[in-house]
Amino acid sequence: MPPVRAHGRRTSGRRRRATSRRNLRVTGIFGLGAASGLIVASWLLIDHNAEPATSSSPPGHLETPLPVTPAPQDPSPQAPGRTNPSQPGTPDPPLPEIPGTGVLRQGDSGHGVYELQVRLLQIPDIYDGGPINGRYDTGVRTAVTLFQKRYGVRGDESGVYGDNTRFALMLRTK
């Protein structure tokens, strides 16, 4: 009889282990399902519409269209030969100046000069210790001239920060 008892105990132990493994697997599957459900639910709650939201009017309310106003005319002269396609025979309006573009020279001031000074400081032995104050003074002119000579920049007047000098400086700075 002792072998029967031993055999019975082993079987019940195996069943317990098998049952606990099965319960663990089931619990894991339910846990993964719950986590997946949360991910899907949160994804559904996020508005994935690329279109902008529009205001909704109450039912029966008629929206009045905005009045159409013509664009203001700019009397400034344009490059010859260019015309505005929306109004044949009239010149295109001038393009807005992009900050940091255009020619800068001694006597100028503003954000463009400030940016120039910041970039000049990044080149060793060009504008060391120069102030960053947004004023194109003699020190900035000297630094621009030195930069032009050192890096062989051609096409811009000496000491003037034009397109060629700007391009060369931007290639060498951040």
mmCIF file of C-alpha atoms in Angstrom:
data_model
loop_
_atom_site.group_PDB
_atom_site.id
_atom_site.type_symbol
_atom_site.label_atom_id
_atom_site.label_comp_id
_atom_site.label_asym_id
_atom_site.label_seq_id
_atom_site.Cartn_x
_atom_site.Cartn_y
_atom_site.Cartn_z
ATOM 1 C CA MET A 1 0.000 0.000 0.000
ATOM 2 C CA PRO A 2 2.695 2.606 0.572
ATOM 3 C CA PRO A 3 3.516 2.729 -3.150
ATOM 4 C CA VAL A 4 -0.086 3.714 -3.902
ATOM 5 C CA ARG A 5 0.016 6.603 -1.489
ATOM 6 C CA ALA A 6 3.324 7.838 -2.848
ATOM 7 C CA HIS A 7 1.990 7.543 -6.339
ATOM 8 C CA GLY A 8 -1.145 9.447 -5.362
ATOM 9 C CA ARG A 9 0.832 12.234 -3.797
ATOM 10 C CA ARG A 10 3.018 12.643 -6.827
ATOM 11 C CA THR A 11 0.012 12.883 -9.087
ATOM 12 C CA SER A 12 -1.662 15.529 -6.969
ATOM 13 C CA GLY A 13 1.606 17.514 -6.859
ATOM 14 C CA ARG A 14 1.884 17.394 -10.627
ATOM 15 C CA ARG A 15 -1.686 18.494 -10.948
ATOM 16 C CA ARG A 16 -1.031 21.406 -8.648
ATOM 17 C CA ARG A 17 1.986 22.491 -10.664
ATOM 18 C CA ALA A 18 0.162 22.079 -13.948
ATOM 19 C CA THR A 19 -2.857 23.923 -12.600
ATOM 20 C CA SER A 20 -0.746 26.792 -11.242
ATOM 21 C CA ARG A 21 1.122 27.103 -14.558
ATOM 22 C CA ARG A 22 -2.163 27.132 -16.422
ATOM 23 C CA ASN A 23 -3.539 29.786 -14.059
ATOM 24 C CA LEU A 24 -0.380 31.818 -14.567
ATOM 25 C CA ARG A 25 -0.746 31.592 -18.348
ATOM 26 C CA VAL A 26 -4.409 32.568 -18.202
ATOM 27 C CA THR A 27 -3.608 35.485 -15.901
ATOM 28 C CA GLY A 28 -0.847 36.623 -18.255
ATOM 29 C CA ILE A 29 -3.128 36.420 -21.254
ATOM 30 C CA PHE A 30 -5.831 38.416 -19.471
ATOM 31 C CA GLY A 31 -3.222 40.966 -18.377
ATOM 32 C CA LEU A 32 -1.961 41.384 -21.936
ATOM 33 C CA GLY A 33 -5.524 41.685 -23.145
ATOM 34 C CA ALA A 34 -6.262 44.379 -20.588
ATOM 35 C CA ALA A 35 -3.104 46.300 -21.501
ATOM 36 C CA SER A 36 -3.905 46.015 -25.209
ATOM 37 C CA GLY A 37 -7.434 47.191 -24.507
ATOM 38 C CA LEU A 38 -6.132 50.254 -22.688
ATOM 39 C CA ILE A 39 -3.799 51.079 -25.566
ATOM 40 C CA VAL A 40 -6.584 50.740 -28.132
ATOM 41 C CA ALA A 41 -8.982 52.767 -25.983
ATOM 42 C CA SER A 42 -6.489 55.582 -25.514
ATOM 43 C CA TRP A 43 -5.735 55.568 -29.252
ATOM 44 C CA LEU A 44 -9.453 55.845 -30.003
ATOM 45 C CA LEU A 45 -9.843 58.735 -27.580
ATOM 46 C CA ILE A 46 -7.203 60.770 -29.379
ATOM 47 C CA ASP A 47 -8.636 62.805 -32.240
ATOM 48 C CA HIS A 48 -6.853 61.612 -35.359
ATOM 49 C CA ASN A 49 -8.603 64.070 -37.649
ATOM 50 C CA ALA A 50 -6.183 66.167 -39.666
ATOM 51 C CA GLU A 51 -8.930 68.677 -40.445
ATOM 52 C CA PRO A 52 -9.257 71.697 -38.173
ATOM 53 C CA ALA A 53 -12.229 71.843 -35.884
ATOM 54 C CA THR A 54 -15.146 73.882 -37.152
ATOM 55 C CA SER A 55 -17.672 75.680 -35.052
ATOM 56 C CA SER A 56 -21.118 74.194 -35.186
ATOM 57 C CA SER A 57 -24.086 76.486 -35.391
ATOM 58 C CA PRO A 58 -27.379 75.704 -33.693
ATOM 59 C CA PRO A 59 -29.916 74.034 -35.999
ATOM 60 C CA GLY A 60 -31.827 76.490 -38.149
ATOM 61 C CA HIS A 61 -29.156 79.177 -37.798
ATOM 62 C CA LEU A 62 -27.969 80.598 -41.086
ATOM 63 C CA GLU A 63 -24.366 81.688 -41.156
ATOM 64 C CA THR A 64 -23.657 84.946 -42.909
ATOM 65 C CA PRO A 65 -20.600 84.928 -45.145
ATOM 66 C CA LEU A 66 -17.734 87.252 -44.366
ATOM 67 C CA PRO A 67 -17.570 90.317 -46.603
ATOM 68 C CA VAL A 68 -15.026 90.124 -49.378
ATOM 69 C CA THR A 69 -12.521 92.945 -49.181
ATOM 70 C CA PRO A 70 -9.957 93.567 -51.879
ATOM 71 C CA ALA A 71 -6.286 93.356 -50.946
ATOM 72 C CA PRO A 72 -4.665 96.743 -50.396
ATOM 73 C CA GLN A 73 -2.667 97.997 -53.334
ATOM 74 C CA ASP A 74 1.014 98.755 -52.819
ATOM 75 C CA PRO A 75 2.177 101.683 -54.941
ATOM 76 C CA SER A 76 5.873 100.749 -54.638
ATOM 77 C CA PRO A 77 7.757 100.146 -57.907
ATOM 78 C CA GLN A 78 8.498 96.586 -59.005
ATOM 79 C CA ALA A 79 10.983 94.837 -61.193
ATOM 80 C CA PRO A 80 10.177 95.511 -64.829
ATOM 81 C CA GLY A 81 8.359 92.771 -66.688
ATOM 82 C CA ARG A 82 6.722 91.189 -63.634
ATOM 83 C CA THR A 83 2.964 91.406 -63.346
ATOM 84 C CA ASN A 84 0.427 90.195 -60.837
ATOM 85 C CA PRO A 85 -1.487 87.209 -62.290
ATOM 86 C CA SER A 86 -4.608 87.979 -60.215
ATOM 87 C CA GLN A 87 -4.811 91.456 -61.726
ATOM 88 C CA PRO A 88 -3.314 91.566 -65.220
ATOM 89 C CA GLY A 89 -1.257 94.637 -65.935
ATOM 90 C CA THR A 90 -0.484 95.408 -62.281
ATOM 91 C CA PRO A 91 2.915 94.650 -60.753
ATOM 92 C CA ASP A 92 3.437 92.010 -58.036
ATOM 93 C CA PRO A 93 3.582 93.298 -54.467
ATOM 94 C CA PRO A 94 7.113 93.357 -53.032
ATOM 95 C CA LEU A 95 8.325 90.263 -51.236
ATOM 96 C CA PRO A 96 8.789 90.701 -47.477
ATOM 97 C CA GLU A 97 12.386 90.927 -46.351
ATOM 98 C CA ILE A 98 13.513 87.815 -44.529
ATOM 99 C CA PRO A 99 15.349 88.599 -41.287
ATOM 100 C CA GLY A 100 19.056 88.024 -41.672
ATOM 101 C CA THR A 101 19.086 88.726 -45.400
ATOM 102 C CA GLY A 102 20.068 91.826 -47.275
ATOM 103 C CA VAL A 103 23.288 93.771 -47.248
ATOM 104 C CA LEU A 104 24.595 95.063 -43.926
ATOM 105 C CA ARG A 105 27.235 97.767 -43.637
ATOM 106 C CA GLN A 106 28.748 100.148 -41.116
ATOM 107 C CA GLY A 107 26.056 102.295 -39.518
ATOM 108 C CA ASP A 108 23.341 99.617 -39.693
ATOM 109 C CA SER A 109 21.752 98.202 -36.569
ATOM 110 C CA GLY A 110 19.184 95.641 -35.582
ATOM 111 C CA HIS A 111 18.648 91.922 -35.338
ATOM 112 C CA GLY A 112 20.577 91.107 -38.514
ATOM 113 C CA VAL A 113 23.686 92.794 -37.130
ATOM 114 C CA TYR A 114 23.191 90.995 -33.834
ATOM 115 C CA GLU A 115 23.136 87.638 -35.683
ATOM 116 C CA LEU A 116 26.265 88.657 -37.631
ATOM 117 C CA GLN A 117 28.092 89.470 -34.390
ATOM 118 C CA VAL A 118 27.116 86.114 -32.857
ATOM 119 C CA ARG A 119 28.445 84.269 -35.922
ATOM 120 C CA LEU A 120 31.654 86.305 -36.082
ATOM 121 C CA LEU A 121 32.427 85.349 -32.478
ATOM 122 C CA GLN A 122 32.338 81.672 -33.493
ATOM 123 C CA ILE A 123 35.307 82.135 -35.874
ATOM 124 C CA PRO A 124 38.629 82.166 -33.972
ATOM 125 C CA ASP A 125 40.682 85.382 -34.083
ATOM 126 C CA ILE A 126 38.096 87.349 -36.096
ATOM 127 C CA TYR A 127 35.892 89.207 -33.594
ATOM 128 C CA ASP A 128 37.262 88.010 -30.259
ATOM 129 C CA GLY A 129 35.803 90.015 -27.383
ATOM 130 C CA GLY A 130 33.645 92.107 -29.695
ATOM 131 C CA PRO A 131 30.342 93.311 -28.265
ATOM 132 C CA ILE A 132 27.025 91.753 -29.280
ATOM 133 C CA ASN A 133 24.875 94.855 -29.326
ATOM 134 C CA GLY A 134 23.278 94.887 -32.785
ATOM 135 C CA ARG A 135 25.330 97.870 -34.054
ATOM 136 C CA TYR A 136 27.504 97.584 -37.155
ATOM 137 C CA ASP A 137 30.401 99.700 -35.962
ATOM 138 C CA THR A 138 34.073 99.904 -36.946
ATOM 139 C CA GLY A 139 34.883 96.725 -35.001
ATOM 140 C CA VAL A 140 32.289 94.691 -36.906
ATOM 141 C CA ARG A 141 33.451 96.174 -40.232
ATOM 142 C CA THR A 142 37.053 95.235 -39.413
ATOM 143 C CA ALA A 143 36.000 91.695 -38.441
ATOM 144 C CA VAL A 144 34.007 91.256 -41.669
ATOM 145 C CA THR A 145 36.976 92.521 -43.727
ATOM 146 C CA LEU A 146 39.339 90.145 -41.922
ATOM 147 C CA PHE A 147 36.922 87.234 -42.465
ATOM 148 C CA GLN A 148 36.619 88.066 -46.183
ATOM 149 C CA LYS A 149 40.398 88.149 -46.606
ATOM 150 C CA ARG A 150 41.088 85.027 -44.552
ATOM 151 C CA TYR A 151 38.507 82.878 -46.335
ATOM 152 C CA GLY A 152 38.885 84.382 -49.816
ATOM 153 C CA VAL A 153 35.359 85.764 -50.069
ATOM 154 C CA ARG A 154 34.863 87.632 -53.349
ATOM 155 C CA GLY A 155 31.937 89.553 -54.755
ATOM 156 C CA ASP A 156 31.091 91.686 -51.723
ATOM 157 C CA GLU A 157 32.560 95.092 -50.999
ATOM 158 C CA SER A 158 35.325 94.939 -48.378
ATOM 159 C CA GLY A 159 33.821 95.143 -44.873
ATOM 160 C CA VAL A 160 30.259 94.807 -46.193
ATOM 161 C CA TYR A 161 28.191 91.802 -45.175
ATOM 162 C CA GLY A 162 26.591 90.799 -48.473
ATOM 163 C CA ASP A 163 25.285 87.525 -49.880
ATOM 164 C CA ASN A 164 28.702 85.952 -50.576
ATOM 165 C CA THR A 165 30.078 86.817 -47.149
ATOM 166 C CA ARG A 166 26.865 85.622 -45.489
ATOM 167 C CA PHE A 167 27.067 82.281 -47.306
ATOM 168 C CA ALA A 168 30.725 81.765 -46.372
ATOM 169 C CA LEU A 169 30.078 82.678 -42.726
ATOM 170 C CA MET A 170 26.994 80.458 -42.455
ATOM 171 C CA LEU A 171 28.979 77.494 -43.798
ATOM 172 C CA ARG A 172 31.448 77.883 -40.949
ATOM 173 C CA THR A 173 29.098 78.687 -38.038
ATOM 174 C CA LYS A 174 25.924 77.530 -36.339
#
